[in-house]
Coordinates of C-alpha atoms and ligand atoms in Angstrom, one line a residue:
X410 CA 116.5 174.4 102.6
X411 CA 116.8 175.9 106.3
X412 CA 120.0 175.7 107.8
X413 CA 120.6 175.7 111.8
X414 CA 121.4 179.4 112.8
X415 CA 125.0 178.6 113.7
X416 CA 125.9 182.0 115.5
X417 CA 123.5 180.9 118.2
X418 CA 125.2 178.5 119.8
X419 CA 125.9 178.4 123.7
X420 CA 127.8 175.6 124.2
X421 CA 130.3 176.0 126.9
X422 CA 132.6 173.2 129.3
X423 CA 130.9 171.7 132.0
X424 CA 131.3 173.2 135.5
X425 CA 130.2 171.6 138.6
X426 CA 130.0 173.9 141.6
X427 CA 126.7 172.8 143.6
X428 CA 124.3 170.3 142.5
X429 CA 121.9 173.0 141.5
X430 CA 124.5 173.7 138.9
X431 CA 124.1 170.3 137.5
X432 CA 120.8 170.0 137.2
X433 CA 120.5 173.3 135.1
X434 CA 123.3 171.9 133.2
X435 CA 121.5 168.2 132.6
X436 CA 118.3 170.4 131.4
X437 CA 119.6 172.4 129.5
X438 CA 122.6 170.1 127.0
X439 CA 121.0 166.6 127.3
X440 CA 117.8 167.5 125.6
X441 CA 117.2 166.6 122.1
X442 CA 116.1 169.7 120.1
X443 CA 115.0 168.3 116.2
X444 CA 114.3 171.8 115.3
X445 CA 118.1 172.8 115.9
X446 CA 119.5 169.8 113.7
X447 CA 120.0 168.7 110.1
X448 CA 117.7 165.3 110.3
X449 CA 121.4 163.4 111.4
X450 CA 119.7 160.6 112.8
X451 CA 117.2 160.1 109.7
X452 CA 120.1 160.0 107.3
X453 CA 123.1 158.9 109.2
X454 CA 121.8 155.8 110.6
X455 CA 121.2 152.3 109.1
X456 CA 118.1 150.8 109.5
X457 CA 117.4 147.3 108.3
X458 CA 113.2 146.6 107.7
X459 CA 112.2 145.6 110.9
X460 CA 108.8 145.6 113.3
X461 CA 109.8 149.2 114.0
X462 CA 111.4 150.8 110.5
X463 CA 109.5 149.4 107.5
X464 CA 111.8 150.0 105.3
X465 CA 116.1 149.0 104.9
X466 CA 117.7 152.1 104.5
X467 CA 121.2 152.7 104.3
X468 CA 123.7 155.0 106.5
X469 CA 123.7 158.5 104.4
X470 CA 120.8 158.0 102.8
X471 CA 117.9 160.0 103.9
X472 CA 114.5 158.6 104.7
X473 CA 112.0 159.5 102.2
X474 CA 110.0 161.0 104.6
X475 CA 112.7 163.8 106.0
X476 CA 111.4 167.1 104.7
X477 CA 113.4 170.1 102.9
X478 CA 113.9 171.7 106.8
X479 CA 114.6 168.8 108.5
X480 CA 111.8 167.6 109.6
X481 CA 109.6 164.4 109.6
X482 CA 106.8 164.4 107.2
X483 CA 104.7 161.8 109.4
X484 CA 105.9 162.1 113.0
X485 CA 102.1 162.4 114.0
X486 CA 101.3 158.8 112.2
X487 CA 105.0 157.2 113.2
X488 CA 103.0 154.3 115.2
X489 CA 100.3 153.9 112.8
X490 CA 102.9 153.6 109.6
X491 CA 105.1 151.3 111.4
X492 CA 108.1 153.5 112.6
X493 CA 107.9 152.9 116.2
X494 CA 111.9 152.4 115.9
X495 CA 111.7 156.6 115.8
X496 CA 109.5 156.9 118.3
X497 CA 111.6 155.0 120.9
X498 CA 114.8 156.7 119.6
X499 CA 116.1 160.0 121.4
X500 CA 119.9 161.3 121.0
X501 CA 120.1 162.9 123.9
X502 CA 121.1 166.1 121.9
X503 CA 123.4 165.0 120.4
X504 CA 122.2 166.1 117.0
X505 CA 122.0 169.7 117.4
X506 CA 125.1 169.5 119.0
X507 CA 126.7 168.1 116.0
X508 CA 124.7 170.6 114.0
X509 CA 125.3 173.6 115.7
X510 CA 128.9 173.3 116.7
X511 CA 131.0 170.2 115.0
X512 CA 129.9 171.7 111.8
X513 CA 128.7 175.4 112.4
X514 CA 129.3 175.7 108.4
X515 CA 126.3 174.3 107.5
X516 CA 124.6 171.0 106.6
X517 CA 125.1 167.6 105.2
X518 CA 123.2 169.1 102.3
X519 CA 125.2 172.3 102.0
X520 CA 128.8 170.1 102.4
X521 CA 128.3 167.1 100.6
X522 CA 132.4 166.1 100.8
X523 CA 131.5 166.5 104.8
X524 CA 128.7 164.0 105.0
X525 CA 130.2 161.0 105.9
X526 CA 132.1 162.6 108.2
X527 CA 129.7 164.2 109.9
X528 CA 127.4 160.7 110.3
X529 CA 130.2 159.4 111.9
X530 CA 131.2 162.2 114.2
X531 CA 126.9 162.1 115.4
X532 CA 127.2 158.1 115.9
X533 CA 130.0 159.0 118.7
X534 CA 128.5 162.4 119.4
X535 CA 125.4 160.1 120.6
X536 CA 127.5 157.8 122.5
X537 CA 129.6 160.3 124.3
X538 CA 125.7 161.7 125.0
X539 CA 124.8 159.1 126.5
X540 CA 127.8 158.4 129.0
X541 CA 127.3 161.9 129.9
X542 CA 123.6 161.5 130.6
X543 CA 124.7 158.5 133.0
X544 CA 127.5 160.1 134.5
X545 CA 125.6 163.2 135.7
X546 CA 122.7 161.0 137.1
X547 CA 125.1 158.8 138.9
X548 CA 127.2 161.8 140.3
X549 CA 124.2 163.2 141.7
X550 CA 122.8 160.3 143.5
X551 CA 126.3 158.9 144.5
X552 CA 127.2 158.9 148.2
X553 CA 130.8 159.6 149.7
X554 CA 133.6 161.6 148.2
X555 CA 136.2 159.6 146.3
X556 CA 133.5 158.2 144.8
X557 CA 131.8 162.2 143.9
X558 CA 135.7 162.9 142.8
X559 CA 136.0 159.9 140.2
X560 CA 132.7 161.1 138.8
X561 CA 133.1 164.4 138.6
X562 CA 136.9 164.0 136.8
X563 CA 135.4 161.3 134.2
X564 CA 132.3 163.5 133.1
X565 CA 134.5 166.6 132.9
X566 CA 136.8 164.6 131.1
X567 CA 133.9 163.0 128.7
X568 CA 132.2 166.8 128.2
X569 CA 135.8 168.0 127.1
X570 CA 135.8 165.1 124.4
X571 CA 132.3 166.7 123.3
X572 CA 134.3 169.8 122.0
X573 CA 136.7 168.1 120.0
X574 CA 136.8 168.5 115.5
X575 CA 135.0 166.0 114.0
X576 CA 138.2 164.4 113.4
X577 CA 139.7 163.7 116.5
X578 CA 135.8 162.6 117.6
X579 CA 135.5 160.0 114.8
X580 CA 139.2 158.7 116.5
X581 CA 137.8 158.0 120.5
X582 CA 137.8 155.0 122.0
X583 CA 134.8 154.7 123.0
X584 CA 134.4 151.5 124.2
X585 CA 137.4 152.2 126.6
X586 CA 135.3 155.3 128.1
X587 CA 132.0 153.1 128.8
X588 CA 134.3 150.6 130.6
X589 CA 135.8 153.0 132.5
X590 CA 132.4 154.6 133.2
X591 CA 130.6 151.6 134.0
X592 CA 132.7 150.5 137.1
X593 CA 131.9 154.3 138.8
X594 CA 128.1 153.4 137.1
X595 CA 127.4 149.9 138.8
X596 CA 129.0 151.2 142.1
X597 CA 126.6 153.7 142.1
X598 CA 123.7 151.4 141.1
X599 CA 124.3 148.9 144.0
X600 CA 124.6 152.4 146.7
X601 CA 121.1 153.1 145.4
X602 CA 119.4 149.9 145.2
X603 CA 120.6 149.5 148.5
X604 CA 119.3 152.9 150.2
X605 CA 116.2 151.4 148.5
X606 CA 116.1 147.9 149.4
X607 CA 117.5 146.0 147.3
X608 CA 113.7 145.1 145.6
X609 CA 112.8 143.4 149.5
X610 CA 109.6 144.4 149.2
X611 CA 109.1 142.6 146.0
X612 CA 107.6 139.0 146.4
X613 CA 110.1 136.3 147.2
X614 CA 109.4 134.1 143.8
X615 CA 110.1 137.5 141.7
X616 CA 113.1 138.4 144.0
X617 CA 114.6 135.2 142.9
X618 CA 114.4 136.6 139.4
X619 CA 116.1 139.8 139.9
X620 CA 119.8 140.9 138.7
X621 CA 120.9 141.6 135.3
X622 CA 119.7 140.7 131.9
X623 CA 116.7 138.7 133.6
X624 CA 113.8 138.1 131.4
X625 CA 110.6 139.7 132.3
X626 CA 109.0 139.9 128.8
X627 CA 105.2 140.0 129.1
X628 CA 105.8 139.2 133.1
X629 CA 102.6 140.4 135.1
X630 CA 104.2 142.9 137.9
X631 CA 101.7 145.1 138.3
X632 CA 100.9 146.8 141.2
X633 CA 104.1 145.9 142.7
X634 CA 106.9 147.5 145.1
X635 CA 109.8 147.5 143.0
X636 CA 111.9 149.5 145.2
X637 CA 115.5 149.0 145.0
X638 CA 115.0 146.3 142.2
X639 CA 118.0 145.3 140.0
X640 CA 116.6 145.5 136.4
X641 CA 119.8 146.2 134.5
X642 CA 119.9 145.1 131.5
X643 CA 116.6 143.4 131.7
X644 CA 114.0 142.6 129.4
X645 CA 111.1 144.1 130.1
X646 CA 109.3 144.0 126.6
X647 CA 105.5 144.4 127.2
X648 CA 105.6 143.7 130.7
X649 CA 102.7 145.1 132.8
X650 CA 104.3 147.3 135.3
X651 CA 101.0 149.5 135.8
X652 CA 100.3 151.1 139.3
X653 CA 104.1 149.7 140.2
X654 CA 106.6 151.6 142.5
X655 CA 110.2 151.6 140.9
X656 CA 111.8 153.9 143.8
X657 CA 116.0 153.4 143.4
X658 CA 114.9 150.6 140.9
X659 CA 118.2 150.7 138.4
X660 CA 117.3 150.4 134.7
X661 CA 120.1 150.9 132.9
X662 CA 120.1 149.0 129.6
X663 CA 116.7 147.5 130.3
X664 CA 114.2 146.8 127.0
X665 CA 111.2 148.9 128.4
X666 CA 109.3 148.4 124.5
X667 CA 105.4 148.1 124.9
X668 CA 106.0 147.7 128.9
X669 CA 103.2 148.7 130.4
X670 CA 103.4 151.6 132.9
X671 CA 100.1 153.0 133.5
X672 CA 100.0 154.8 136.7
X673 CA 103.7 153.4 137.5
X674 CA 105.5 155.3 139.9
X675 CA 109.2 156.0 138.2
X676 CA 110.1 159.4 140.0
X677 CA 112.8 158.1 141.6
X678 CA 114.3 155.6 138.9
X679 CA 117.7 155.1 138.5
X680 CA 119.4 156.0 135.0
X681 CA 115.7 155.9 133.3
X682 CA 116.4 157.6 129.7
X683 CA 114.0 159.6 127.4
X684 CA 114.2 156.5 125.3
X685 CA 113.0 154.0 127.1
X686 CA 110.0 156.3 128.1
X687 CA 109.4 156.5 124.5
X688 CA 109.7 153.1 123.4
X689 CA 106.8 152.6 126.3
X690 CA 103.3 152.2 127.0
X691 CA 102.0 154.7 129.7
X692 CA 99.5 157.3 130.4
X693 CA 98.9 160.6 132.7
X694 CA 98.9 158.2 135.8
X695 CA 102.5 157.5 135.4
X696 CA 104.8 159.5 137.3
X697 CA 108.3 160.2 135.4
X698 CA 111.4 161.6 136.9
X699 CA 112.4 165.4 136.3
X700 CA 113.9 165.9 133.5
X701 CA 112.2 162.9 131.4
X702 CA 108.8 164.4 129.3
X703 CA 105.6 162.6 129.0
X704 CA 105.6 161.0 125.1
X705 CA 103.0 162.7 123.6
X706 CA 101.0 159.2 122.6
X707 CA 100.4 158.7 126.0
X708 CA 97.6 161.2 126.2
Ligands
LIG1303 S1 110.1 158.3 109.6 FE1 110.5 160.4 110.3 S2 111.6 160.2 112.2 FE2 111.7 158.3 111.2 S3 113.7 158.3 110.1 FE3 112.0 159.0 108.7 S4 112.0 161.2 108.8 FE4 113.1 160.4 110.6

């Protein structure tokens, strides 16, 4: 059994002097890193049989195909064997943070009377992940300075929370933090969709459709200028969105699985994760924002 070298760890507080700082920062903690963690998404999570997990299995259980060092026995056939669930999931990093420095002692393997505990400290670690991957987007695309100042306190604030024992990690409220985070997230969304249009240049019948949790499922809006468009929340599942232009278009929460986006232009997104690239259809064409990586079956 290999166990995560714990004396490597670099994980230090947030500091936010010039946006250059941030972006490093982004790069380097919100990037999930399998080889530095013990599987925790592969055993800690419930799955229930579904179109993308074949199989129910239960939270602490390991899938059967999780190797001896952590790894997935058939990550190059997930699609083929029916786990597109795992393709589509990311945690951000939140694994190998959970790995390397909630529990620097070792494993779920190695302390057995830890497990549960440490399931439960990755299911917040992942949420706390993923406010922080929002937060540091919004704060640097945000305009005006109370605005920078509320941003900057809450994701300070959330990265702190990221440091705590798995104890008093398994205790936060986290639905009170993603309310909180929201209102700065939404203002945010409306100053860029704005500096982008507002989706104007999309065709009046489609505009009509735009704003949150609308339903584009298997919608033809290819080719499009998408600019500024309010997708939050939307369903986008197998839509064709090839050759479109999502500049400032805000896709926070939106269902992206099998969407089309074949020589989509997504560079300048707003709050696009490494998930919802995953759970996609695309292919060299498609242009991603920095920090997001190409899924290796689009080539
Ligand atoms: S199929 Fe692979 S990636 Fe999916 S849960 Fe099992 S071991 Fe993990």
């Amino acid at each position: 059994m290999m166990e995560v070298n714990a004396a490597a760890l670099d994980y230090k507080p947030i500091k936010i002097n010039n946006a250059g700082a941030l972006k490093v920062w982004r790069a380097r903690v919100l990037k999930s890193n399998c080889a530095e963690c013990y599987g925790l998404c592969c055993v800690g999570l419930h799955f229930a049989a579904s179109e993308g997990f074949p199989l129910d299995k239960a939270p602490g259980k390991a899938c059967p195909h999780l190797q001896a060092d952590f790894r997935c026995g058939v990550h190059e056939t997930l699609s083929e064997r029916g786990y597109k669930g795992c393709i589509g999931f990311d945690c951000l990093g939140a694994g190998q943070r959970v790995s390397r420095v909630t529990f620097p002692e070792g494993s779920w393997k190695r302390l057995p009377g830890s497990s549960k505990l440490m399931f439960e400290a990755f299911v917040v670690m992942r949420h706390l992940y993923e406010l922080l991957w929002y937060l540091s987007e919004a704060l640097e695309r945000c305009q005006g300075k109370r605005l920078k100042r509320d941003l900057t306190a809450l994701l300070v604030e959330v990265d702190g929370l990221t440091f705590l024992t798995p104890e008093a990690l398994v205790g936060i409220d986290v639905n009170a933090l993603r309310l909180r985070s929201n209102v700065m997230l939404t203002e945010v969304g409306e100053q860029v969709r704005g500096v982008y249009g507002n989706g104007k240049a999309a065709p009046a019948a489609l505009r009509k459709r735009l704003g949150r949790y609308a339903d584009f499922a298997g919608a033809s809006l290819r080719g499009l200028d998408l600019s500024g468009a309010n997708f939050r929340g939307a369903v986008l599942i197998a839509a064709d969105l090839s050759g479109s232009v999502l500049a400032g278009a805000e896709l926070i929460g939106a269902d992206l699985r099998d969407a089309r986006l074949h020589g989509a232009d997504l560079r300048e997104a707003l709050y696009l994760t490494q998930a919802q690239v995953n759970s996609a259809k695309g292919d060299l064409e498609t242009k991603l924002p920095d920090g997001l990586e190409r899924p290796v079956h689009w080539r």
